[in-house]
Short mmCIF file of the C-alpha atoms (twelve columns), coordinates in Angstrom:
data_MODEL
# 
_entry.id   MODEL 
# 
loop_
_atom_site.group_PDB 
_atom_site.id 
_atom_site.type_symbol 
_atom_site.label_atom_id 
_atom_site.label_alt_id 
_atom_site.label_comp_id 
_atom_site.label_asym_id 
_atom_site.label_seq_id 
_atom_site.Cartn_x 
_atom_site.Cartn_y 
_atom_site.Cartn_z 
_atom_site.pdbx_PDB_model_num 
ATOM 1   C CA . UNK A 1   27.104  1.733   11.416 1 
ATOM 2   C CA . UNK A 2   23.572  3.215   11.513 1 
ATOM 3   C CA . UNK A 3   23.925  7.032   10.787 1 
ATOM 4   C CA . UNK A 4   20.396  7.702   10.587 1 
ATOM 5   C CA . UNK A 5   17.940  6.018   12.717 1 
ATOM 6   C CA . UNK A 6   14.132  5.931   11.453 1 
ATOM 7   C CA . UNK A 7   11.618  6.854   14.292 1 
ATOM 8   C CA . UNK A 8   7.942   6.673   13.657 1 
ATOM 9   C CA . UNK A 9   5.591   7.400   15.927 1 
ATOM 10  C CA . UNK A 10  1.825   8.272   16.261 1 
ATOM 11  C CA . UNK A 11  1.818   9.609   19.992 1 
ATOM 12  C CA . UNK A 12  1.094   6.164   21.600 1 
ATOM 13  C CA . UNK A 13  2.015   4.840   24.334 1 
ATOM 14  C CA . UNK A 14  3.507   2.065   22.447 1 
ATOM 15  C CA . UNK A 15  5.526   5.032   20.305 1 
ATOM 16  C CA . UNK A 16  6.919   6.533   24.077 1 
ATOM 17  C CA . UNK A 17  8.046   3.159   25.440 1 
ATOM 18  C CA . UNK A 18  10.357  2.789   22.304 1 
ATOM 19  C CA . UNK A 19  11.816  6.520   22.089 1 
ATOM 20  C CA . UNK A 20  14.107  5.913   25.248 1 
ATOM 21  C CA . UNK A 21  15.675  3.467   23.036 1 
ATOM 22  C CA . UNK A 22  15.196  5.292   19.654 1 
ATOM 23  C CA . UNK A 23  17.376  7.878   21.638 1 
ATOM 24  C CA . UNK A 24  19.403  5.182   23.155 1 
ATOM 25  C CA . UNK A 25  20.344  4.168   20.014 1 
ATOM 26  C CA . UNK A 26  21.113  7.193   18.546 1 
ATOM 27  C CA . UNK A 27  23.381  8.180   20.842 1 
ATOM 28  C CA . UNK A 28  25.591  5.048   20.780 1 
ATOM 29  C CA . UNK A 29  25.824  5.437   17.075 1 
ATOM 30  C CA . UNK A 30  25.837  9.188   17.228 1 
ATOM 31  C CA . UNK A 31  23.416  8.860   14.952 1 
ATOM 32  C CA . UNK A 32  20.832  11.817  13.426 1 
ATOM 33  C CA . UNK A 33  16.740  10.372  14.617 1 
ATOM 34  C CA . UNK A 34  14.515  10.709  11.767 1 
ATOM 35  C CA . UNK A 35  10.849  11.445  13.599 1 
ATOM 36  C CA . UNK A 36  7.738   10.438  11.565 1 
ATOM 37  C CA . UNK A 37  4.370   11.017  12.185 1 
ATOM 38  C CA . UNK A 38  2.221   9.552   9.332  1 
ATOM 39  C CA . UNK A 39  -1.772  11.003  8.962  1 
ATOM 40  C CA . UNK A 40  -3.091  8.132   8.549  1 
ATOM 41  C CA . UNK A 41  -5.712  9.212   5.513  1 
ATOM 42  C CA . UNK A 42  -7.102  5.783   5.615  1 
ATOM 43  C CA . UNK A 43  -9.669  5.629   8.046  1 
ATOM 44  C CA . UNK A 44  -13.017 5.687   7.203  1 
ATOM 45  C CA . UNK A 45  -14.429 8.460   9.658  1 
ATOM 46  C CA . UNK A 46  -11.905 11.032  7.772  1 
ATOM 47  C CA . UNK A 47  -13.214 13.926  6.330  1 
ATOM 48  C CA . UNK A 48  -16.623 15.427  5.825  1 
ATOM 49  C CA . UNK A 49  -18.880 12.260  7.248  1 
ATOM 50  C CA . UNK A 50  -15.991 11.974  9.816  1 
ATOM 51  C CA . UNK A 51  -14.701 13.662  13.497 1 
ATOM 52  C CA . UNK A 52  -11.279 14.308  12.245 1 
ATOM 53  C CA . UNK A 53  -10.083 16.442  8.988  1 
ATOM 54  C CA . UNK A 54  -6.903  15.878  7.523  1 
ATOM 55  C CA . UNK A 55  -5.673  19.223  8.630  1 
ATOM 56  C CA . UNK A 56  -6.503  17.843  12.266 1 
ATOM 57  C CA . UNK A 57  -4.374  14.789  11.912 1 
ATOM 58  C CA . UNK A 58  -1.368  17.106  10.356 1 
ATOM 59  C CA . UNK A 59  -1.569  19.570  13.441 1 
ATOM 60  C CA . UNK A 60  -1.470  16.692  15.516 1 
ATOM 61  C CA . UNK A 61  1.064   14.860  14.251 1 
ATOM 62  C CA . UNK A 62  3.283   18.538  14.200 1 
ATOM 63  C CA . UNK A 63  2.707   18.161  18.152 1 
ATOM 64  C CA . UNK A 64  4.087   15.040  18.760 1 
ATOM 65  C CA . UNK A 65  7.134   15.827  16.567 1 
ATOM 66  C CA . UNK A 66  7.869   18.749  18.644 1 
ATOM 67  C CA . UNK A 67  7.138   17.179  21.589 1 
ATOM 68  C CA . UNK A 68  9.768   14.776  20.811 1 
ATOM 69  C CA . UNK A 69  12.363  17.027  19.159 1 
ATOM 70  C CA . UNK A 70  12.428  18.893  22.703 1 
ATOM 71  C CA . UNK A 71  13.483  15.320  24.049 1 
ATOM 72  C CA . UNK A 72  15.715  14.162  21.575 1 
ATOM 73  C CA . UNK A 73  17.146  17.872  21.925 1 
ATOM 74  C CA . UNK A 74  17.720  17.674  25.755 1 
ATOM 75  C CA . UNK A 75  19.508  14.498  25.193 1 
ATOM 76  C CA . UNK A 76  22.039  15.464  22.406 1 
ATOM 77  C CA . UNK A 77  20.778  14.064  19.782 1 
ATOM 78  C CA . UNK A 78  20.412  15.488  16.210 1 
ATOM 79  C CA . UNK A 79  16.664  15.519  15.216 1 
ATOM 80  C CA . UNK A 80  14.931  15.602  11.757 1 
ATOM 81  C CA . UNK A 81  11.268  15.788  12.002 1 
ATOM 82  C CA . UNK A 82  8.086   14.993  9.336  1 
ATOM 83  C CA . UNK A 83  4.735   14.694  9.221  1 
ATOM 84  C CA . UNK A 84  3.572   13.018  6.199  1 
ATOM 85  C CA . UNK A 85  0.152   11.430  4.848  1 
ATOM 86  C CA . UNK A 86  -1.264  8.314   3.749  1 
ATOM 87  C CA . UNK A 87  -1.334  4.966   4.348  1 
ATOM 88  C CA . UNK A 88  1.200   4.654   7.573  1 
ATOM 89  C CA . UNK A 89  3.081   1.565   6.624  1 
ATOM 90  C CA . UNK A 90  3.849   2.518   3.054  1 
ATOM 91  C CA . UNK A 91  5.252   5.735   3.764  1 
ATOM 92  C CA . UNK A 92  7.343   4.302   7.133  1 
ATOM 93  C CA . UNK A 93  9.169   2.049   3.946  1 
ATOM 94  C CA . UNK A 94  9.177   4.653   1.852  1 
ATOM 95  C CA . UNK A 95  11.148  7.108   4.626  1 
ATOM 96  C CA . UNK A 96  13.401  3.717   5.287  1 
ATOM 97  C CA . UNK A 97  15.023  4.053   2.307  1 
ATOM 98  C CA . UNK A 98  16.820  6.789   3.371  1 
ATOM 99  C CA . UNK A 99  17.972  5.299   6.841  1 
ATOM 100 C CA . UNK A 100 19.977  2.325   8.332  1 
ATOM 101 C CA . UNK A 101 17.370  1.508   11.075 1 
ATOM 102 C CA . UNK A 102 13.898  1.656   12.075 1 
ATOM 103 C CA . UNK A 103 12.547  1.635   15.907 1 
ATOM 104 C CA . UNK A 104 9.360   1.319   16.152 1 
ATOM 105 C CA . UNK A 105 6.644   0.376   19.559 1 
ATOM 106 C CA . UNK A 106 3.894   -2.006  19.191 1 
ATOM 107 C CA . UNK A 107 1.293   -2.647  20.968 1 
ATOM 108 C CA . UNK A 108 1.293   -6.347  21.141 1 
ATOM 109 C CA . UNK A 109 -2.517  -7.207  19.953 1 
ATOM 110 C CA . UNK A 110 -2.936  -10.635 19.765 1 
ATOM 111 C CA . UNK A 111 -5.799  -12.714 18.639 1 
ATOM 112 C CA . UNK A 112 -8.850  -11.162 17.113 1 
ATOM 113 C CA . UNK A 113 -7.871  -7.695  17.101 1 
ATOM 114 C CA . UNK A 114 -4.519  -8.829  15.467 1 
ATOM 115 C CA . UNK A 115 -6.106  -10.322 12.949 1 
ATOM 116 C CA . UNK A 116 -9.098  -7.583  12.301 1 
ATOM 117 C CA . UNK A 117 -6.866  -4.161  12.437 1 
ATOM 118 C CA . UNK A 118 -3.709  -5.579  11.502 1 
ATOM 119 C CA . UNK A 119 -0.225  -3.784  12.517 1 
ATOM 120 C CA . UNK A 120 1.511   -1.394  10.977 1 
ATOM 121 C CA . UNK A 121 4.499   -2.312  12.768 1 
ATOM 122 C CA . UNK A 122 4.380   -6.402  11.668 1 
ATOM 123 C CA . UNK A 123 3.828   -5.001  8.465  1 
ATOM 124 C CA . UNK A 124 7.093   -2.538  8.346  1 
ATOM 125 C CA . UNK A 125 9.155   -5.677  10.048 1 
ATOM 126 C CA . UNK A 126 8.250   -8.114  7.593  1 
ATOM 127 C CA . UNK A 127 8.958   -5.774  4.298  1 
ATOM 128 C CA . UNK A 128 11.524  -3.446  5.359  1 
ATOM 129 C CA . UNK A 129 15.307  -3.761  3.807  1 
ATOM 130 C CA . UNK A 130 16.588  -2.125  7.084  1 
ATOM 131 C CA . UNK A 131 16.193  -3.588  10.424 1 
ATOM 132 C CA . UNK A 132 13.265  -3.220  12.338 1 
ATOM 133 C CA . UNK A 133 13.911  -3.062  16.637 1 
ATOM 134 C CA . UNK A 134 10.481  -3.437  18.169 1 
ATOM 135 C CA . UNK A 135 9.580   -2.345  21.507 1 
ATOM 136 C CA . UNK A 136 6.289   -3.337  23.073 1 
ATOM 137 C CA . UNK A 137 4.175   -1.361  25.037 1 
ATOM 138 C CA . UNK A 138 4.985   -0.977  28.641 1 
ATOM 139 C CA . UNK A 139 1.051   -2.265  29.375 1 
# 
């Protein structure tokens, strides 16, 4: 039923409360999990007037792909990893297309800060043509 499972994460806390059942759900569906970091090249502190270079972001990102290869390795499960750039929403549904489910964590903001930095995972639920299974943060 779901032969390739779509996880992205961005080394959150949010992102480890939903690998236990990224890897959950892998193994019922012996499924391969797709691991995505995305470098997010949209903030505005990037680059030369910023703390972080893109090169940063991309050496980052290779760390918490490993990190949870090693994991998805002890458990069984067939791993493909990526780091990509850009705009982290867009290329989560761009990825999709090539899988039969996404898990993703959020972080549950509410109110304000909801409204001010959006969420990249509402934003993959309500436009992906795969479905989306959420996990909020433990916290």
């Amino acid at each position: 039923m779901y032969d390739d499972i779509l996880f992205p994460t961005d080394g959150s806390e949010a992102a480890e409360s939903a690998f236990e059942h990224a890897i959950n759900q892998a193994e019922a569906f012996d499924s391969t999990l797709h691991v995505l970091f995305v470098a997010n090249t949209n903030y505005q502190d990037l680059g030369a007037t910023g703390s972080r270079s893109v090169d940063d972001l991309r050496e980052s990102g290779r760390a918490v792909v490993e990190e949870i290869e090693s994991a998805a390795s002890d458990a069984a499960v067939v791993t493909e990893t990526h780091v990509e750039e850009g705009d982290p929403h867009k290329r989560i549904l761009e990825y999709a297309d090539e899988t039969d489910m996404i898990v993703m964590g959020t972080r549950g903001r509410s109110g304000i800060d909801r409204y001010l930095l959006g969420s990249v995972t509402e934003k993959v639920v309500r436009t992906a043509d795969v479905p989306v299974f959420t996990v909020r943060d433990r916290d």
